[in-house]
XYZ file of C-alpha atoms in Angstrom:
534
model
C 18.007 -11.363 61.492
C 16.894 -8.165 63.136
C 13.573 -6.433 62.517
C 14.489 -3.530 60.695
C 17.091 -5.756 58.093
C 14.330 -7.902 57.787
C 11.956 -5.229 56.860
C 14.749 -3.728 53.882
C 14.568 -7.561 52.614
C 11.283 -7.671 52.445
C 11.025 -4.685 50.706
C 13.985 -4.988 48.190
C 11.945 -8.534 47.691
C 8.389 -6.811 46.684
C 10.261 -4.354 44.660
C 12.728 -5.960 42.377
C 9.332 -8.676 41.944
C 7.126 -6.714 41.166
C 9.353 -4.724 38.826
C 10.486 -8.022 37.404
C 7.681 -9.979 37.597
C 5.521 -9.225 34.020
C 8.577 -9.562 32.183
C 9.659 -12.995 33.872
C 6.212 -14.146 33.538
C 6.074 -14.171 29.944
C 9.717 -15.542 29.474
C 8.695 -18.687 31.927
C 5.416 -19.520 30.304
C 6.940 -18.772 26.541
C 9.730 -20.363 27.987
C 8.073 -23.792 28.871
C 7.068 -24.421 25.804
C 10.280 -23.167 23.862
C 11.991 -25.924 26.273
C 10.550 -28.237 23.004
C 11.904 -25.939 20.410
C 13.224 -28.762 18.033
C 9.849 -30.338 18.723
C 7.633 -27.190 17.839
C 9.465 -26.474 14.652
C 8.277 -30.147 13.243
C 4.629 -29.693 14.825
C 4.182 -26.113 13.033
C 4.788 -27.637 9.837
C 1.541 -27.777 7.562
C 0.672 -31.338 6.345
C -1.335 -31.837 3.192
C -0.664 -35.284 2.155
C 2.316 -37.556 1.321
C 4.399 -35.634 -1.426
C 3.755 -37.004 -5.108
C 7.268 -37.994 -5.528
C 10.035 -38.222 -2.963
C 12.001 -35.147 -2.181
C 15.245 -34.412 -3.533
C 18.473 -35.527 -1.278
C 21.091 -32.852 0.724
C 23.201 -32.811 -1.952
C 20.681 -31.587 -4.937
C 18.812 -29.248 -2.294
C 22.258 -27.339 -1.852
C 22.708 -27.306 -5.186
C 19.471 -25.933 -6.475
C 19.759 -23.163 -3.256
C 23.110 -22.239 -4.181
C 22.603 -21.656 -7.700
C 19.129 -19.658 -7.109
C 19.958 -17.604 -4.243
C 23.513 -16.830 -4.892
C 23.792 -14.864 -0.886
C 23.183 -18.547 0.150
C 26.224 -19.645 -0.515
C 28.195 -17.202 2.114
C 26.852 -18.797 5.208
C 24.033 -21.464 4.797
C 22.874 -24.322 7.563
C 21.848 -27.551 6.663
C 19.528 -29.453 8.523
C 20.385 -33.305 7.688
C 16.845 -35.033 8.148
C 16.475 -37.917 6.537
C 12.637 -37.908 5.046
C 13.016 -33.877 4.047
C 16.547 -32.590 4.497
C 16.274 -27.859 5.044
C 18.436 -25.052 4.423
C 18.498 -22.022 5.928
C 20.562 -19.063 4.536
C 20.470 -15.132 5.242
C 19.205 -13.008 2.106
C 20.127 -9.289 2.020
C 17.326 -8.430 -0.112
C 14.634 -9.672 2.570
C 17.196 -8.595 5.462
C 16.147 -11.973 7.069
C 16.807 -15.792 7.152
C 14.921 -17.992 4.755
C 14.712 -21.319 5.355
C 13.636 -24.209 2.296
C 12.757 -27.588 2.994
C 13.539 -30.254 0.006
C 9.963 -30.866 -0.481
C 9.480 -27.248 -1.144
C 10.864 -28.028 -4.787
C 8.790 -29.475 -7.069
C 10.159 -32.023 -9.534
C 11.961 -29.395 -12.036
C 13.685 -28.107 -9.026
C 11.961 -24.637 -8.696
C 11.541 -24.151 -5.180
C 7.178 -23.515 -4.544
C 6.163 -21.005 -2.967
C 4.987 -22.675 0.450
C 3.586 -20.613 3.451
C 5.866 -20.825 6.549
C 4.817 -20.749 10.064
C 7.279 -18.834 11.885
C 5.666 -20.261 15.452
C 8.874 -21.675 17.231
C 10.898 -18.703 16.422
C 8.265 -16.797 17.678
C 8.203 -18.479 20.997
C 11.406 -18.437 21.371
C 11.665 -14.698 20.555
C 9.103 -14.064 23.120
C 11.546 -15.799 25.910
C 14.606 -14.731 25.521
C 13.274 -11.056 24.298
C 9.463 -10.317 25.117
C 8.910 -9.940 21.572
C 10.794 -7.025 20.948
C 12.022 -6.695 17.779
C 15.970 -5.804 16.781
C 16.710 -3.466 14.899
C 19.806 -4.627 13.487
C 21.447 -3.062 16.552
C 24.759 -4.011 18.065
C 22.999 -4.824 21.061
C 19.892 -7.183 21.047
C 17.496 -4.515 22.883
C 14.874 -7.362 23.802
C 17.925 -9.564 25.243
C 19.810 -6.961 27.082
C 16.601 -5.856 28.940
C 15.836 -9.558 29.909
C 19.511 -9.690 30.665
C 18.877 -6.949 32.620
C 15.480 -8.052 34.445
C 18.055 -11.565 35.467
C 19.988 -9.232 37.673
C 17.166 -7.717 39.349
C 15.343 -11.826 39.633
C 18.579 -13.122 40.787
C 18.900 -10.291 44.020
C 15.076 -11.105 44.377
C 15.506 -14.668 44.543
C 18.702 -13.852 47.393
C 16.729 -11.693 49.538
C 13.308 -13.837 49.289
C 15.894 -16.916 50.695
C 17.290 -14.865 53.910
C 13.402 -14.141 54.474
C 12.110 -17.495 54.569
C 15.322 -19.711 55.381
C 14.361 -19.383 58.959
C 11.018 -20.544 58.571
C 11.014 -22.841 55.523
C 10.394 -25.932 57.387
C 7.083 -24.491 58.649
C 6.095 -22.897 55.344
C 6.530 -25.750 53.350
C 3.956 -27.301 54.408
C 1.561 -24.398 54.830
C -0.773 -24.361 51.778
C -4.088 -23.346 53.465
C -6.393 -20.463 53.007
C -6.978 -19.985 56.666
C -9.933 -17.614 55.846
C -8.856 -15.574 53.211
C -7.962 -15.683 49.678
C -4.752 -13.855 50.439
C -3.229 -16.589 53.014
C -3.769 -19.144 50.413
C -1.811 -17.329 47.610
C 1.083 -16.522 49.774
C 1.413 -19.625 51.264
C 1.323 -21.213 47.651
C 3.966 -18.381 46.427
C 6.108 -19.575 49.195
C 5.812 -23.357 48.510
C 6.379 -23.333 44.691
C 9.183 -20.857 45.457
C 10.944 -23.514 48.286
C 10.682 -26.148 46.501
C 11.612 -24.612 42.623
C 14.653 -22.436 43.905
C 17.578 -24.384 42.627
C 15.895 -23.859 39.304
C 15.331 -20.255 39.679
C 19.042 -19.855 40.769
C 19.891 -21.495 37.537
C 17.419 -19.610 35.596
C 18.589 -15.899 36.545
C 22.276 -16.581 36.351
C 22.445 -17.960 33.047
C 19.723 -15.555 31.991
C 21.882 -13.166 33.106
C 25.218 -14.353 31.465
C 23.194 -14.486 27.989
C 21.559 -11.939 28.007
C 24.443 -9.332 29.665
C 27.284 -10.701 27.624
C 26.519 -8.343 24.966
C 26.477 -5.209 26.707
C 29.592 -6.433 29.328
C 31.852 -6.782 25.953
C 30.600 -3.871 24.603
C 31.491 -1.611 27.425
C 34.941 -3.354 28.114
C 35.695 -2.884 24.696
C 34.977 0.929 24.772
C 36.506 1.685 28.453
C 39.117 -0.750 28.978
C 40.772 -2.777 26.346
C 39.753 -0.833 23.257
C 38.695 -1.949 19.435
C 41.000 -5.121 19.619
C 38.852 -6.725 22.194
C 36.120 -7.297 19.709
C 38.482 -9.509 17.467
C 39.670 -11.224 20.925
C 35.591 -12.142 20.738
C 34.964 -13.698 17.606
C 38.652 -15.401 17.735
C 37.182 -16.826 21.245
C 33.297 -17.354 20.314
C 33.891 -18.381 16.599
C 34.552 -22.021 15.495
C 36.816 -21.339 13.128
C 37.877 -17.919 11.699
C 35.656 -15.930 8.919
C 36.136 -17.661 5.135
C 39.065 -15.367 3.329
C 38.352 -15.913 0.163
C 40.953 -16.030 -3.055
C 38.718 -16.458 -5.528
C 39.645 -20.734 -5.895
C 36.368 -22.534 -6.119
C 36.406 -26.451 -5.103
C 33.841 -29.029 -5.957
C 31.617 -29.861 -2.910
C 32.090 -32.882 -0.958
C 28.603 -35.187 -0.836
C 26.776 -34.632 2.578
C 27.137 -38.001 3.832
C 30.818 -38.254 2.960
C 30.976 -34.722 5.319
C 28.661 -36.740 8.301
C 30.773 -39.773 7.943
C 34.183 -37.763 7.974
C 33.012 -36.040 11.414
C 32.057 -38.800 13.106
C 35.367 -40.540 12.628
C 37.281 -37.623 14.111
C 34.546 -38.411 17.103
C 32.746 -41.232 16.873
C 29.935 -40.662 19.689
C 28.657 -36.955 17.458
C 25.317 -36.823 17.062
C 24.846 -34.152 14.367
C 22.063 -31.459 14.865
C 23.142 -29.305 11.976
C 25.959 -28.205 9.598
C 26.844 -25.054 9.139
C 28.722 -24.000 5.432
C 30.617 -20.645 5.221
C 31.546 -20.521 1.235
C 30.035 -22.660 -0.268
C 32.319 -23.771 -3.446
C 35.073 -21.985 -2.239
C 37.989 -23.426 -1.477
C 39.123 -21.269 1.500
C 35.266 -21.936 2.861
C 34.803 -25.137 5.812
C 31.773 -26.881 7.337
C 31.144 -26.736 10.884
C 29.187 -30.664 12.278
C 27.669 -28.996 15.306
C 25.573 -31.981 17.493
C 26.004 -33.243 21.107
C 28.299 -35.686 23.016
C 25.489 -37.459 25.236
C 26.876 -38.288 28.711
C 27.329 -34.379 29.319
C 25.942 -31.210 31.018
C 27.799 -29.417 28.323
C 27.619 -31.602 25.616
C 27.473 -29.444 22.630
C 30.247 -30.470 20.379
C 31.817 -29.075 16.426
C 33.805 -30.789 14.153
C 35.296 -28.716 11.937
C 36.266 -29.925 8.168
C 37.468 -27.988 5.237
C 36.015 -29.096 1.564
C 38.313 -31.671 1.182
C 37.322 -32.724 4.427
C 40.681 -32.602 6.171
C 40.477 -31.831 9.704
C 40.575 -28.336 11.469
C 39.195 -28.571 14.799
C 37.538 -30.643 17.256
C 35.374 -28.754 20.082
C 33.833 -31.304 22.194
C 34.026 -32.539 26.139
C 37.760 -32.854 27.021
C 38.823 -31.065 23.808
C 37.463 -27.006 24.350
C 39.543 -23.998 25.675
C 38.219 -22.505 28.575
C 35.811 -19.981 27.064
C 33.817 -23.370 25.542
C 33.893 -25.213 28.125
C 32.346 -22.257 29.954
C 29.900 -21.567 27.885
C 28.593 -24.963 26.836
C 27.184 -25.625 30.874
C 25.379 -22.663 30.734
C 23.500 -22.936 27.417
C 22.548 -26.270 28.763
C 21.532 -25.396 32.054
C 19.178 -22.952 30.532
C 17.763 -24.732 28.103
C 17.442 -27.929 29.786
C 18.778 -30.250 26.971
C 21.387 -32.025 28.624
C 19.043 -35.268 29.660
C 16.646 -36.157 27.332
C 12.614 -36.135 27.677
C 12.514 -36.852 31.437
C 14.562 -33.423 32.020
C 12.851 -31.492 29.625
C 9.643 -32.285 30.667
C 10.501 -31.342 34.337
C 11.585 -28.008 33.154
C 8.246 -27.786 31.191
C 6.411 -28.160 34.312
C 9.182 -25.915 36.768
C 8.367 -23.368 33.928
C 4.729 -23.275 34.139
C 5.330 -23.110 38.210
C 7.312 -20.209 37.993
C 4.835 -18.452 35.674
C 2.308 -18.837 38.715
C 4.974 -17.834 41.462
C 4.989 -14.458 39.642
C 1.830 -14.010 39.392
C 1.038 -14.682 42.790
C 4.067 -12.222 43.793
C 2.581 -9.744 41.919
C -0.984 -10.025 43.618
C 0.737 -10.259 47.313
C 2.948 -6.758 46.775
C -0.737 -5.224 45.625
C -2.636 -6.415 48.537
C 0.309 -5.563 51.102
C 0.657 -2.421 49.530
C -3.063 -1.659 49.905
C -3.160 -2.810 53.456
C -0.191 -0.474 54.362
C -1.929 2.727 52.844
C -5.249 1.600 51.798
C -6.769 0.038 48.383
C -5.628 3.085 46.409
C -6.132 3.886 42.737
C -1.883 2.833 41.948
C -2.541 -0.581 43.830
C -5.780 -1.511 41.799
C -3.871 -0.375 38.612
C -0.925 -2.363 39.566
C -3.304 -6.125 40.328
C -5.141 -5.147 37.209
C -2.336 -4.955 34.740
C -0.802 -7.791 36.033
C -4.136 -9.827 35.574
C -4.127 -8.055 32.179
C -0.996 -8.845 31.101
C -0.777 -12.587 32.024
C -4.035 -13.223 30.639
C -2.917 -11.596 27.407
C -0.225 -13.468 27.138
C -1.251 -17.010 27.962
C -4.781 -16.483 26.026
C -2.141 -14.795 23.035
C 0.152 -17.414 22.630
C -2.907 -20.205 22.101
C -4.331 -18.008 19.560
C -0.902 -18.007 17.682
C -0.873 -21.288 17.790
C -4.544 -21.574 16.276
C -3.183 -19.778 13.538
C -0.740 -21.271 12.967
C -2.271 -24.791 12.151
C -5.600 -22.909 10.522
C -4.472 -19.793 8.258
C -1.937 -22.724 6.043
C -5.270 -24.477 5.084
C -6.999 -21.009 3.829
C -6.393 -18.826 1.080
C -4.667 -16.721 3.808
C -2.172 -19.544 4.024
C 0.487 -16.773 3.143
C -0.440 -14.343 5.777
C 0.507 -17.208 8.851
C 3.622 -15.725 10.100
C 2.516 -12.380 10.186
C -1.408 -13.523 12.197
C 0.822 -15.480 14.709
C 2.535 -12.499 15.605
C -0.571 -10.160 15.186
C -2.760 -12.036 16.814
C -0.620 -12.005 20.141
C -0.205 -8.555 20.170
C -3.962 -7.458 18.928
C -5.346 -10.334 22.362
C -2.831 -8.552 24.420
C -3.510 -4.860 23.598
C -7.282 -5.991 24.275
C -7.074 -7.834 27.416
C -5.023 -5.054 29.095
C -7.254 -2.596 27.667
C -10.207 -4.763 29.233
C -8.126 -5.554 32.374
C -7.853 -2.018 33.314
C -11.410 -0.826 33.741
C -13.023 -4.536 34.627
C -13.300 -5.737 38.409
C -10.350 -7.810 38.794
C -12.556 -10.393 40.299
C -14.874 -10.525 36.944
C -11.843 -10.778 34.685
C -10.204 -13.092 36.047
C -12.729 -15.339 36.525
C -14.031 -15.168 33.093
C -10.364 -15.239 31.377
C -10.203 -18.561 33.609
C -12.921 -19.981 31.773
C -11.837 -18.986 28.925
C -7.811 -19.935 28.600
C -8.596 -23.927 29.493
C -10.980 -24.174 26.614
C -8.048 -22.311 24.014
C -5.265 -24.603 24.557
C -7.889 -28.046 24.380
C -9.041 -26.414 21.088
C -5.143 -26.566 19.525
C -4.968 -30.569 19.168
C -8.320 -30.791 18.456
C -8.239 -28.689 15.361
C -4.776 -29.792 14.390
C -6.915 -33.545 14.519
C -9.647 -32.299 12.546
C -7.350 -30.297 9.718
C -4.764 -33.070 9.580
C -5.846 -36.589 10.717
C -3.824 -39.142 11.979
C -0.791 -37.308 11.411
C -1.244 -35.033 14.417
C -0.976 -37.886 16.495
C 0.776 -40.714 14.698
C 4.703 -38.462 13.954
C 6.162 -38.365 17.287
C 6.805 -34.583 17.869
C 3.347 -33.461 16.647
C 2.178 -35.821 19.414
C 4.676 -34.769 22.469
C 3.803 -31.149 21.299
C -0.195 -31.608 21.624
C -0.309 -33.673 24.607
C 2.138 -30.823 26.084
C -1.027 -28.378 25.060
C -3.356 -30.894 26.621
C -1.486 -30.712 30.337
C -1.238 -26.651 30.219
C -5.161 -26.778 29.753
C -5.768 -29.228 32.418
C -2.682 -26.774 34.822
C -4.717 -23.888 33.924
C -7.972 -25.451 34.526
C -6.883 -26.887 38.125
C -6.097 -23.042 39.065
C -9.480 -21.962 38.076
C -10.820 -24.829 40.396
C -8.650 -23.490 42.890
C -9.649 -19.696 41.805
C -13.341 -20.479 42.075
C -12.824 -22.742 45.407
C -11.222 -19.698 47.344
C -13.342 -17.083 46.355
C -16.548 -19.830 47.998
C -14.594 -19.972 50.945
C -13.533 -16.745 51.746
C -14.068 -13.097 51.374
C -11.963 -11.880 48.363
C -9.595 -8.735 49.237
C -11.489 -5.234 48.474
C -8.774 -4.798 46.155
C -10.584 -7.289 43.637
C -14.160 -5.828 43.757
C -15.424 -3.222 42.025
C -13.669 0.078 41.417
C -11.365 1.824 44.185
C -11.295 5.549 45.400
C -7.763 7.426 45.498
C -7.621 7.311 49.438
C -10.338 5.406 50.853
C -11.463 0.993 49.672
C -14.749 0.770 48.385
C -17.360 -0.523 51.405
C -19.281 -3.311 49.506
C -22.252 -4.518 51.175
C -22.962 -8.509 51.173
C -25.062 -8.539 48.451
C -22.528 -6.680 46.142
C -19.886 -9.385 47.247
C -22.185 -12.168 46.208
C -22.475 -10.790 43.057
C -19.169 -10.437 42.137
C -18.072 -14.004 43.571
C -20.969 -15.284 41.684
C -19.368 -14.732 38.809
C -16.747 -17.717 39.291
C -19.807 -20.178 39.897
């Protein structure tokens, strides 16, 4: 490649990273641990005991829903678990979904008022949207600009592979400092970004077909095809068509008739949920969504009306086009397609690719500052990006702390609300703090600091609940997952506090920084500062 190409790829590189880079670092670390979604929404759950009598069955829990939240019976989802069976409906009145869990009823069938940790959505929110609330929009703001940010990562990812495909052989195995703090990140960028690029590829392409599919449809729809392309949509995307109701009601099959009626129409379903769009009526159907295993896209419906006659199959070998499409990609993304040895592998490519942009961030500073000097827009740039990732990872533990600690407290209803507030107050602060602190002081102390968080997690979910944090299987996967992010984050601050022994930290780190001109720090000064990792 010639010099001057080269140069433009190197600089389209820095740019669409560092644009990209905050953003992508709090979808891959969020992201990591929304890869054990399912698992998270069991571990948030607060445990007080065994129940006094055994919760009521599928069948009575619809029931009692139905008949006390009327809205429920529209569109409701049933979760079939076995010890405590959930529902989860949309109510106007609170303009969001409820969800009720058959224990949640006590024994006259009045559903208690139980505090609900809304952690997993959180997460989940956080990855696919930074947090960013909707607004009952068309267009999922939050999504579209991650959609958005997968362009730019995906170009980013193209150019950073016709910079290094020439010398990837030599840079793979190049993780040294060789005398300065700044060799040893940039070789480590380049090595986790080698050897996690397949990943990457498959991250920012199906980020990008999620998160832009909105938007794309939206602007066909208004400069191409017109209104009608909507219906072509939902007629595409949809199941089965919207319930048109004539006013017939019908007596509701029993659940396990419904579960035992799917899996004859295909016998290898393993049911995740069921979705019921008028409930009663008898123009309404139930949608048995679960997985084929054997597949990459493996999600799979079975579609029944209430007398559970047949209406459609959608599973591997039996989709149109536009499933069989989109089925690959939701699995590719979310990395559910082979069990616990693929999800944790994503776990841990997801924690990796939190540190590759962090590291990209820190590089474009210090090769911006060594092009025109550690200037005031360069020490603001390393600072918020210390800030920001700090914030986040230090945030998210905190949410978690609250939401095992607040359901044990007379604040117990106030836990969905602290898990979100408590993110955002950490975050606000640490940027705040970020941006008039050395960079070398903050991150050093926030290192000492973020290990410590995430050990704390299972050890107060021990203390609050027993046993039962360790003996129920997903409460264990989850905490043990907590346990390895402390020990990842405590094996960077070895590596944090090793380089900054070894060599002389970039001026960009030290102390404040004039508009024009780095800040000359005598010896003692950088002892002082470096001292602070010891």
């Amino acid at each position: 490649m010639k010099g001057e190409r080269l140069r433009r790829m190197i600089d389209l590189h820095a740019w669409l990273g560092m644009v990209s880079g905050l953003a992508l670092f709090v979808a891959f670390f969020a992201g990591a641990i929304n890869v054990f979604h399912h698992e998270l929404h069991h571990w948030q759950e607060a445990y007080h005991g065994e129940p006094a009598a055994a919760p009521m069955g599928m069948d009575r829990l619809l029931e009692q829903v139905t008949d006390q939240y009327p809205d429920a019976r529209k569109r409701l989802y049933l979760l079939p678990d076995a010890e405590d069976p959930g529902v989860m409906w949309f109510e106007s009145a609170e303009d969001d979904w409820v969800t009720a869990h058959a224990k949640d009823f006590n024994t006259e069938g009045v559903r208690e008022e139980v505090p609900r940790s809304a952690l997993a959505d959180f997460i989940n929110e956080l990855h696919f949207a930074l947090g960013i609330p909707n607004p009952g929009w068309p267009i999922n703001i939050g999504m579209t600009f991650m959609g958005l940010i997968s362009v730019m990562y995906g170009v980013a990812l193209f150019s950073g592979l016709l910079i290094h495909w020439p010398k990837i052989r030599k840079e793979f195995f190049a993780l040294k400092h060789e005398g300065n703090m700044r060799r040893y990140w940039k070789n480590l960028h380049n090595v986790i970004g080698i050897i996690s690029f397949p990943f990457h590829l498959i991250m920012s392409v199906t980020g990008a077909a999620m998160g832009m599919f909105t938007v794309v449809a939206v602007l066909l729809g208004a400069l191409v095809f017109g209104p009608q392309l909507r219906g072509v949509i939902s007629e595409e995307t949809d199941v089965w068509p919207a319930v048109d109701s004539q006013g017939d009601t019908v007596t509701m099959p029993l659940m396990d008739d419904v579960l035992s009626a799917a899996r004859h129409e295909l016998p290898e379903l393993t049911v995740d949920w069921l979705e019921i769009r008028g409930y009663g009526d008898a123009a309404g159907w139930i949608d048995v969504a679960g997985s084929v295993p054997g597949y990459l896209g493996h999600h799979a419906h079975v579609v029944l009306d209430p007398t559970l006659g047949p209406l459609r199959v959608i599973a591997p070998g039996q989709r149109s086009v536009n499933f069989a499409s989109l089925s690959p990609v939701y699995s590719l993304h979310f990395g559910d397609y082979g069990g616990l040895l693929v999800k944790l592998l994503y776990f841990a490519l997801g924690l990796l690719g939190s540190l590759l942009f962090v590291s990209g961030n820190i590089l474009w500073c210090e090769r911006r500052s060594d092009r025109t000097g550690p200037s005031r827009s360069s020490a603001f740039l390393l600072r918020l990006t210390l800030g920001v990732c700090a914030g986040v990872v230090i945030g998210i533990a905190f949410s978690f702390l609250a939401s095992k600690l607040l359901p044990h407290t007379p604040l117990a209803g106030l836990v969905a609300v602290a898990e979100r507030g408590l993110f955002a107050l950490i975050l606000v602060v640490l940027v705040a703090w970020s941006l008039r602190a050395s960079p070398l002081r903050f991150s050093s102390q926030m290192l000492r600091i973020a290990p410590f968080c995430y050990l704390a997690i299972p050890l107060l979910h021990t203390g609050l609940e027993g046993g039962h944090a360790w003996l129920e299987a997903d409460n264990r996967l989850v905490n043990l997952l907590l346990l390895a992010v402390a020990a990842c984050l405590w094996v960077v601050r070895r590596q944090f506090r090793k380089r900054i022994r070894q060599a002389e930290p970039h001026p960009l780190w030290v102390g404040k920084v004039s508009a024009d001109h780095p800040k000359h720090l005598t010896d003692t000064e950088l002892e002082n500062e470096a001292a602070v990792t010891d």
